[in-house]
Coordinates of C-alpha atoms in Angstrom, one line a residue:
X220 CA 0.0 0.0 0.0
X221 CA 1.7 3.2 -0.6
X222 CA 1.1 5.3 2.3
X223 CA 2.6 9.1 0.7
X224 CA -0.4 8.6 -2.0
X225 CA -3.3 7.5 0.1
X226 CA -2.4 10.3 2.9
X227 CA -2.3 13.1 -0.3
X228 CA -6.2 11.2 -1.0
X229 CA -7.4 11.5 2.0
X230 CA -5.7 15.3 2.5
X231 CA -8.9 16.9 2.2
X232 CA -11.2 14.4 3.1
X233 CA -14.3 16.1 3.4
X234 CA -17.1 14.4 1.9
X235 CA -17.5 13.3 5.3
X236 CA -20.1 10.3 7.6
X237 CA -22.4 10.7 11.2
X238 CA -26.2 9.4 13.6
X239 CA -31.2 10.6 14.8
X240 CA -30.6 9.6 17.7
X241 CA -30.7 6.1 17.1
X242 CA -27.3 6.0 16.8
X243 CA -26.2 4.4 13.4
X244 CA -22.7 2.9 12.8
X245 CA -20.4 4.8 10.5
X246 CA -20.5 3.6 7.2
X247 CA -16.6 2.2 6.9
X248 CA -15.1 3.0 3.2
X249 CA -14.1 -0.8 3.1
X250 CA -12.0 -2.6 0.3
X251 CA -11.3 -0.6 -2.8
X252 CA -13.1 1.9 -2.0
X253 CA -11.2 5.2 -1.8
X254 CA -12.6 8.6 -0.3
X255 CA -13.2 11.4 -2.4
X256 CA -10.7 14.3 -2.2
X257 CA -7.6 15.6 -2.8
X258 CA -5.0 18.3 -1.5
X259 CA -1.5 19.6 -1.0
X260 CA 0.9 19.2 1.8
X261 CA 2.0 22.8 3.0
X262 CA 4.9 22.6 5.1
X263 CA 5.4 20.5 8.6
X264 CA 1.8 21.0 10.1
X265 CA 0.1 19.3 6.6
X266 CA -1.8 23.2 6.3
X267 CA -1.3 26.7 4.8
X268 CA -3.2 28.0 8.1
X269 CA -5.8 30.1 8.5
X270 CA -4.7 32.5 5.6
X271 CA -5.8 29.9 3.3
X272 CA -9.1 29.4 4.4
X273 CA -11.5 32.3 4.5
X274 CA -14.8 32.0 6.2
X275 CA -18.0 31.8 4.3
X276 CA -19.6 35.2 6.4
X277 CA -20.8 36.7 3.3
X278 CA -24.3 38.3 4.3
X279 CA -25.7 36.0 0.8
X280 CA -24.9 32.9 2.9
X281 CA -28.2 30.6 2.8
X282 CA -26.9 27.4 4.2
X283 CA -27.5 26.3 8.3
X284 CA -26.1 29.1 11.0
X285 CA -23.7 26.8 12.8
X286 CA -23.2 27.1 16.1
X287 CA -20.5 25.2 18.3
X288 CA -20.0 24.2 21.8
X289 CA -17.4 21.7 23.6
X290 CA -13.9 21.1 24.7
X291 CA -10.6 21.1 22.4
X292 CA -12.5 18.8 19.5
X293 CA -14.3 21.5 18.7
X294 CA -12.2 25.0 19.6
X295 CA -11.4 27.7 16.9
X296 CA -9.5 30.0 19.4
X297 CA -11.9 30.5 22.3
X298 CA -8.8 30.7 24.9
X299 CA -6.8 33.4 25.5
X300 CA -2.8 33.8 24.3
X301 CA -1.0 34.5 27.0
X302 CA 2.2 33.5 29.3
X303 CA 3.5 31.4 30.7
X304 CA 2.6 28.7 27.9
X305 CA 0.6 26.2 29.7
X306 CA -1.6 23.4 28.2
X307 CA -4.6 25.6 28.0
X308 CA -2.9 28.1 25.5
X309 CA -0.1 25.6 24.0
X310 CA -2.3 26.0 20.7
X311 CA -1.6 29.2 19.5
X312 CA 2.2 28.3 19.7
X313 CA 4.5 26.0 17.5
X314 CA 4.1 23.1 16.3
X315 CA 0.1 23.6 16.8
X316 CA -1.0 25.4 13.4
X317 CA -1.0 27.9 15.3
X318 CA -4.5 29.2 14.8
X319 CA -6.0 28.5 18.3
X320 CA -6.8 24.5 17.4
X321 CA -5.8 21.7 19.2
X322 CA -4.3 19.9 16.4
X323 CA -1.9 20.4 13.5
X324 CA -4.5 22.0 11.8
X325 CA -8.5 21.3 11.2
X326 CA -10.7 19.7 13.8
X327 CA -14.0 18.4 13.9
X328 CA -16.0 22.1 14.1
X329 CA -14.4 22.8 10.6
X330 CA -14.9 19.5 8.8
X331 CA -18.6 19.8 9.8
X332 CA -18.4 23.2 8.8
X333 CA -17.3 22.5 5.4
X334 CA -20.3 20.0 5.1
X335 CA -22.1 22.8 5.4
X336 CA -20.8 24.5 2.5
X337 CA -18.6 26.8 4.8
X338 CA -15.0 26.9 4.3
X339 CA -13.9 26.2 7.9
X340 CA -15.9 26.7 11.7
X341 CA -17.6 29.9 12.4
X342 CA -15.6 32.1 14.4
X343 CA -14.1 31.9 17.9
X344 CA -16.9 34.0 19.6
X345 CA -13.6 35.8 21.8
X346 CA -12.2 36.7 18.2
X347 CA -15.0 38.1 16.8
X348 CA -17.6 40.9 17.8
X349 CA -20.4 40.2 14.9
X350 CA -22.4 37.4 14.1
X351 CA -22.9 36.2 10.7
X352 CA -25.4 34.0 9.0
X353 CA -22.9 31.0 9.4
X354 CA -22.6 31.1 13.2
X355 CA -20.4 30.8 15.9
X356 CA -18.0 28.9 17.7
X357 CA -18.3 29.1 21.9
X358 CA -16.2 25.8 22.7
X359 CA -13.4 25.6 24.6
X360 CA -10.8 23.6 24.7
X361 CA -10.2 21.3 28.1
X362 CA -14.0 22.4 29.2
X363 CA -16.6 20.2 30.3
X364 CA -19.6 20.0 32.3
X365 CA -18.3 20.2 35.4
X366 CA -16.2 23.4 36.3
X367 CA -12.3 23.3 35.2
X368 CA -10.4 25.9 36.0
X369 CA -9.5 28.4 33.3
X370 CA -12.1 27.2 30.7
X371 CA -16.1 27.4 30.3
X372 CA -18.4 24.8 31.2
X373 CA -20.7 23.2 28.8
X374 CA -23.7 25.4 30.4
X375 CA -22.1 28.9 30.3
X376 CA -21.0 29.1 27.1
X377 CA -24.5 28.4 26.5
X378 CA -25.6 31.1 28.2
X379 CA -23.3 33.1 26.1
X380 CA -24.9 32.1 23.3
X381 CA -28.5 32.4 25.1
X382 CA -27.3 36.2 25.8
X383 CA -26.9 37.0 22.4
X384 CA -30.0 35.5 21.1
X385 CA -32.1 37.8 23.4
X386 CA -30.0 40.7 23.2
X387 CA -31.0 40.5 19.0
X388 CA -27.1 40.0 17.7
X389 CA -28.8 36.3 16.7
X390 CA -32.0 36.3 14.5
X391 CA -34.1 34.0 16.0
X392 CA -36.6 33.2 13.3
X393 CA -33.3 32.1 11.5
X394 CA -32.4 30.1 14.2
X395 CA -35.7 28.4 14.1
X396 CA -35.8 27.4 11.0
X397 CA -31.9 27.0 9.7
X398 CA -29.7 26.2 12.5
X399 CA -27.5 23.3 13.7
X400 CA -25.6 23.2 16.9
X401 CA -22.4 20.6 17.5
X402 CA -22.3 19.5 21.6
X403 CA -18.6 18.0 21.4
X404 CA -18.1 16.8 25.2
X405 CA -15.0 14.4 24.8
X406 CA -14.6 13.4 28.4
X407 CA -12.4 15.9 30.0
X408 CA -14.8 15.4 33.1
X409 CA -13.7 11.9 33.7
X410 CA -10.5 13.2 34.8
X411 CA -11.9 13.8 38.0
X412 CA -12.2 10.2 38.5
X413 CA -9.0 8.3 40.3
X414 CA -6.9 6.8 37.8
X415 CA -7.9 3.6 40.6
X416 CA -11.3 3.4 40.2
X417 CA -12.2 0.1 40.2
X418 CA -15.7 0.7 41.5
X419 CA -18.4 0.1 38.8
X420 CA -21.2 1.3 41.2
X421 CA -19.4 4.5 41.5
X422 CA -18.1 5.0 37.8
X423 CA -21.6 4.6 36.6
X424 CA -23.1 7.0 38.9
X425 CA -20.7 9.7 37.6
X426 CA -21.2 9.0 34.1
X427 CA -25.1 9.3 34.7
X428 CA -24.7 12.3 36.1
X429 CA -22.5 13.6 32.9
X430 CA -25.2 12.5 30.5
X431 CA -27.9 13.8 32.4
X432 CA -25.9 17.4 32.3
X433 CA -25.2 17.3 28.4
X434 CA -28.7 16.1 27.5
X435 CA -30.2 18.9 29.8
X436 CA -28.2 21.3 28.0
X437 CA -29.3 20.0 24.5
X438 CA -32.8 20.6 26.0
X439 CA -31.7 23.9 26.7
X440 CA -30.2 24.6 23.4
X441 CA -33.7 23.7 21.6
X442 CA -35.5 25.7 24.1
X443 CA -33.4 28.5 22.9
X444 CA -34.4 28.1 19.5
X445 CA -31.6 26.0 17.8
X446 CA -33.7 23.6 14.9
X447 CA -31.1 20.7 15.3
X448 CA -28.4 19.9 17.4
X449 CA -25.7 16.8 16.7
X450 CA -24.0 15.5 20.1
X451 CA -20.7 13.6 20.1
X452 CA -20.8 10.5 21.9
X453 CA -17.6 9.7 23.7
X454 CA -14.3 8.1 21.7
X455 CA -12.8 5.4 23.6
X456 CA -10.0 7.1 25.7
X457 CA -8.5 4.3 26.6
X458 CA -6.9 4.2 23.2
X459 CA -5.9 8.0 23.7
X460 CA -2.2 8.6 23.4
X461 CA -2.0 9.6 27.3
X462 CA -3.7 6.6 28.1
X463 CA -1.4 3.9 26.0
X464 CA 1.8 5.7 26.9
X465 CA 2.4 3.4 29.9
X466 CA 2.7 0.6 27.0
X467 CA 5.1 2.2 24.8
X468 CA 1.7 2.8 22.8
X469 CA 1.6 -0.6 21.8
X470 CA -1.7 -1.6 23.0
X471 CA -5.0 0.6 24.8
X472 CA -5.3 1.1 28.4
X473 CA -8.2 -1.6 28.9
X474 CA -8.9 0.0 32.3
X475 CA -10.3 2.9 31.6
X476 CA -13.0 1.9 29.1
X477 CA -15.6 1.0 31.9
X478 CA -16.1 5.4 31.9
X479 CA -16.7 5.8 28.2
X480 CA -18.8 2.9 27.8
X481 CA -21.2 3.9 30.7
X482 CA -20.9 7.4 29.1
X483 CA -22.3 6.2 26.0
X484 CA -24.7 4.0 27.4
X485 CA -26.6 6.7 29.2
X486 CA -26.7 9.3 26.6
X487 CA -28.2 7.2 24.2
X488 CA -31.0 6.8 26.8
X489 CA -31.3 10.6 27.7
X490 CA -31.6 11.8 24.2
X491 CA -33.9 8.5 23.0
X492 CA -37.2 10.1 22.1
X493 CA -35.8 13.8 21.5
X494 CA -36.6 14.6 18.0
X495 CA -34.5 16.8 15.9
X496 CA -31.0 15.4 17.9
X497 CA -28.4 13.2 16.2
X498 CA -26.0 11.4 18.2
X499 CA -22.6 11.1 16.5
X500 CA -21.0 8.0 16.9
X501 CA -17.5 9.2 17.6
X502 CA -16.6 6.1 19.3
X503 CA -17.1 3.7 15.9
X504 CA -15.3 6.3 14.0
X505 CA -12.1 6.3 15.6
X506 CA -12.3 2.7 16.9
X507 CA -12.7 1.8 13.3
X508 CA -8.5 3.4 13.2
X509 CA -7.1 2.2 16.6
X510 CA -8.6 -1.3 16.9
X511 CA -6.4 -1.8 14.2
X512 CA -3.3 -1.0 16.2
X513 CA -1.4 -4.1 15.3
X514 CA -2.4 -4.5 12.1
X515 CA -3.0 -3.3 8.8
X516 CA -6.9 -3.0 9.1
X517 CA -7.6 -6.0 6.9
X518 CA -7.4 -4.1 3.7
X519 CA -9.5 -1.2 5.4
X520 CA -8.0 1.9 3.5
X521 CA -8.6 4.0 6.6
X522 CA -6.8 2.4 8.9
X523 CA -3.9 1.2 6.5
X524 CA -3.7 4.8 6.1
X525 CA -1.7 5.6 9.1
X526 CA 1.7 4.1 10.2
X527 CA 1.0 5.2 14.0
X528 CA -2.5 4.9 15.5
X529 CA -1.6 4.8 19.2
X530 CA 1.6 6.9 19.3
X531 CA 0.7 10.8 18.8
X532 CA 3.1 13.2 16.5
X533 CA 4.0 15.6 19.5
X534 CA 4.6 13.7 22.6
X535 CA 6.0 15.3 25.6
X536 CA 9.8 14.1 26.8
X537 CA 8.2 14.0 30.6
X538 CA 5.3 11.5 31.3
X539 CA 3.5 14.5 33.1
X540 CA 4.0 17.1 30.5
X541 CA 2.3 18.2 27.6
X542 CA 2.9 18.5 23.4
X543 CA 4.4 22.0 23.1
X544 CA 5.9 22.2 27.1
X545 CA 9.2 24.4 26.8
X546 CA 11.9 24.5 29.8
X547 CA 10.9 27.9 31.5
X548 CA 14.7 28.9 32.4
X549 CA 16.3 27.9 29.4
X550 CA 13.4 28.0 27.0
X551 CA 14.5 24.3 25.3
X552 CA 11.6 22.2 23.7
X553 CA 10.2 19.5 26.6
X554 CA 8.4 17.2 23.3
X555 CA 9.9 15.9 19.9
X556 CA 7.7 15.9 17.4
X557 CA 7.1 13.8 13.9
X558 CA 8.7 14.9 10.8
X559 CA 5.7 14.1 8.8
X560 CA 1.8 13.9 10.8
X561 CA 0.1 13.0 8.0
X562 CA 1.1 9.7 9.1
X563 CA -0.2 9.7 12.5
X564 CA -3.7 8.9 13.8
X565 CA -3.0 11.4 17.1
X566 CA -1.3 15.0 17.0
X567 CA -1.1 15.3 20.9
X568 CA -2.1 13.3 24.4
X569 CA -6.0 13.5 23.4
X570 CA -6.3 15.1 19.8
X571 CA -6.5 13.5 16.3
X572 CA -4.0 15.0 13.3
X573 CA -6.3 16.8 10.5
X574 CA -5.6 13.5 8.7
X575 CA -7.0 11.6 11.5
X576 CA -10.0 13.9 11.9
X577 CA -10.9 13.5 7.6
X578 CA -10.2 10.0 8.8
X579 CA -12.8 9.6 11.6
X580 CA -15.5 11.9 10.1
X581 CA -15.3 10.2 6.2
X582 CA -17.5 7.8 7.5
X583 CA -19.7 10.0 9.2
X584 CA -20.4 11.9 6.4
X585 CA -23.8 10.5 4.7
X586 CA -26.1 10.5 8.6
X587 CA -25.3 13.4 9.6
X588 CA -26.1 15.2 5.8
X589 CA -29.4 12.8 5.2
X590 CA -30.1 14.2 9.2
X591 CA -29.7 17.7 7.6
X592 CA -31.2 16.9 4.5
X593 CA -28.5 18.2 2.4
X594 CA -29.2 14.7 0.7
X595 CA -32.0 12.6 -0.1

């Protein structure tokens, strides 16, 4: 298989696959069949950045007002720059793309986006002081829920957006009838739970109190107006680049799967029966990439695609550290980093590559479109 011409393929992967809330499986692109797309490599983050891609704000846009809320999955440049460089502003430095994303370059908000016929996410609502008829973008990267210091929970950056809706910056008949909101919740909250936890009683009763919070808040976001909203289910972390290190990323970290399958569990039953929600089956998507970790995914072209699926492109030289840390006295690098990412399934600790993104949302594409019905 020859790697350098599937990865320029699959560059620009966006005719993209997602789940009404009944949950359907991704549609995998199987043997021989190749995704639609092409694209060029610019430079070592596999991206011009941002100057290549202009927002579709034009006041003639017709398509769905996008509006986004979440953790790092989903951010456009929601936190603030600022020093010291910590992991909460790492993004806006090298080697991120340097455009406030947790990743080399895209992330989920802007390959929905671009189903959407918009170039890339709405803007960061911190960057940006008017709304356009394509939306905006209120997540946050490391947020959840539950309160972490230095972001936004899930609730008040929907109260952000609530704020501008009654204050008349949104149009709210537009809202009502072409809007679709993205809930990107990717498990940040779990964190609080001891590495230890062996307790299924007590894992369960925290992941029900997670779902109950996310499907409360898509409630809320409908009450608001928004005509459909698509929630991310939760990936399997255990497969997560800070979760396999302890194996030399050889294998997944089995022990912590009890939290994400509970998660899942529990939000499929709080958003059964809500009409007008999709549930995005995050979970198929990328285990369809790292169950393949010791193979070549059975003449699967996504998974063949990528020469590392556990093992991220920026790793840390500390256990405890972060992609992007830098010695504070003598200003030295604390991570080596990939000479080519297009390789890689994982850009950091937590976050897919842009390659591994087009390669988790390909087969997504077709639900969440007929869900939209941008297709027939």
């Amino acid at each position: 298989m020859n790697l350098p011409a599937i990865a320029c393929a699959l560059l620009l992967l966006l005719h993209l696959n997602f789940s009404p809330v009944k949950s359907s499986p991704p549609q995998g692109l199987g043997k021989g069949r190749h995704p639609p797309g092409k694209g060029d490599h610019h430079g070592h983050n596999g991206h011009s950045g941002d100057d290549g891609h202009q927002h579709d704000h034009s006041d003639d846009y017709n398509g769905y007002s996008f509006y986004v809320f979440g953790d790092s999955f989903a951010d456009n440049g929601n936190l603030v720059k600022m020093n010291p460089r910590s992991e909460l502003n790492r993004q806006w430095r090298y080697p991120y793309g340097l455009s406030g994303r947790f990743s080399n370059s895209l992330v989920q908000s802007d390959l929905i986006a671009y189903m959407l016929r918009q170039k890339k996410s709405p803007p960061a609502h911190r960057l940006t002081r008017k709304v356009g008829r394509a939306g905006l973008n209120f997540a946050v990267g490391g947020s959840g829920v539950f309160d972490v210091p230095g972001t936004q929970t899930l609730a008040r950056q929907i109260h952000t957006f609530h704020k501008l809706v009654k204050d008349g910056d949104i149009d709210q008949d537009r809202l009502a009838s072409k809007s679709v909101a993205l809930v990107a919740v990717s498990g940040n909250d779990y964190a609080r739970l001891p590495a230890d936890t062996k307790s299924f009683a007590e894992v369960e009763d925290f992941a029900k109190k997670v779902t109950a919070e996310i499907a409360f808040n898509v409630r809320r976001l409908q009450d608001i107006g928004v005509e459909k909203v698509l929630v991310n289910n939760l990936h399997p972390f255990r497969c997560s680049p800070a979760q396999t290190r302890p194996y030399n990323h050889t294998r997944c970290n089995e022990r912590r799967n009890l939290a994400a399958t509970l998660h899942n569990h529990h939000l499929a039953d709080e958003l059964a029966g809500m009409e007008d929600v999709l549930l995005v089956d995050l979970n198929a998507a990328f285990s369809n990439v790292v169950r393949h970790y010791n193979d070549d995914g059975d003449g699967d072209i996504i998974p063949n695609l990528f020469r590392e699926k556990l093992a991220p492109c920026c790793e840390s030289t500390d256990p405890k550290g972060y992609c992007g840390q830098v010695d504070t006295d003598k200003l030295e690098p604390l991570y080596k980093v990939c000479d080519n990412p297009n390789y890689f399934f994982f850009w950091d600790e937590m976050n897919p590559t842009m390659v591994g993104w087009q390669a988790v949302m390909g087969p997504l594409d077709y639900p969440i479109r007929k869900f939209l019905g941008l297709i027939r």
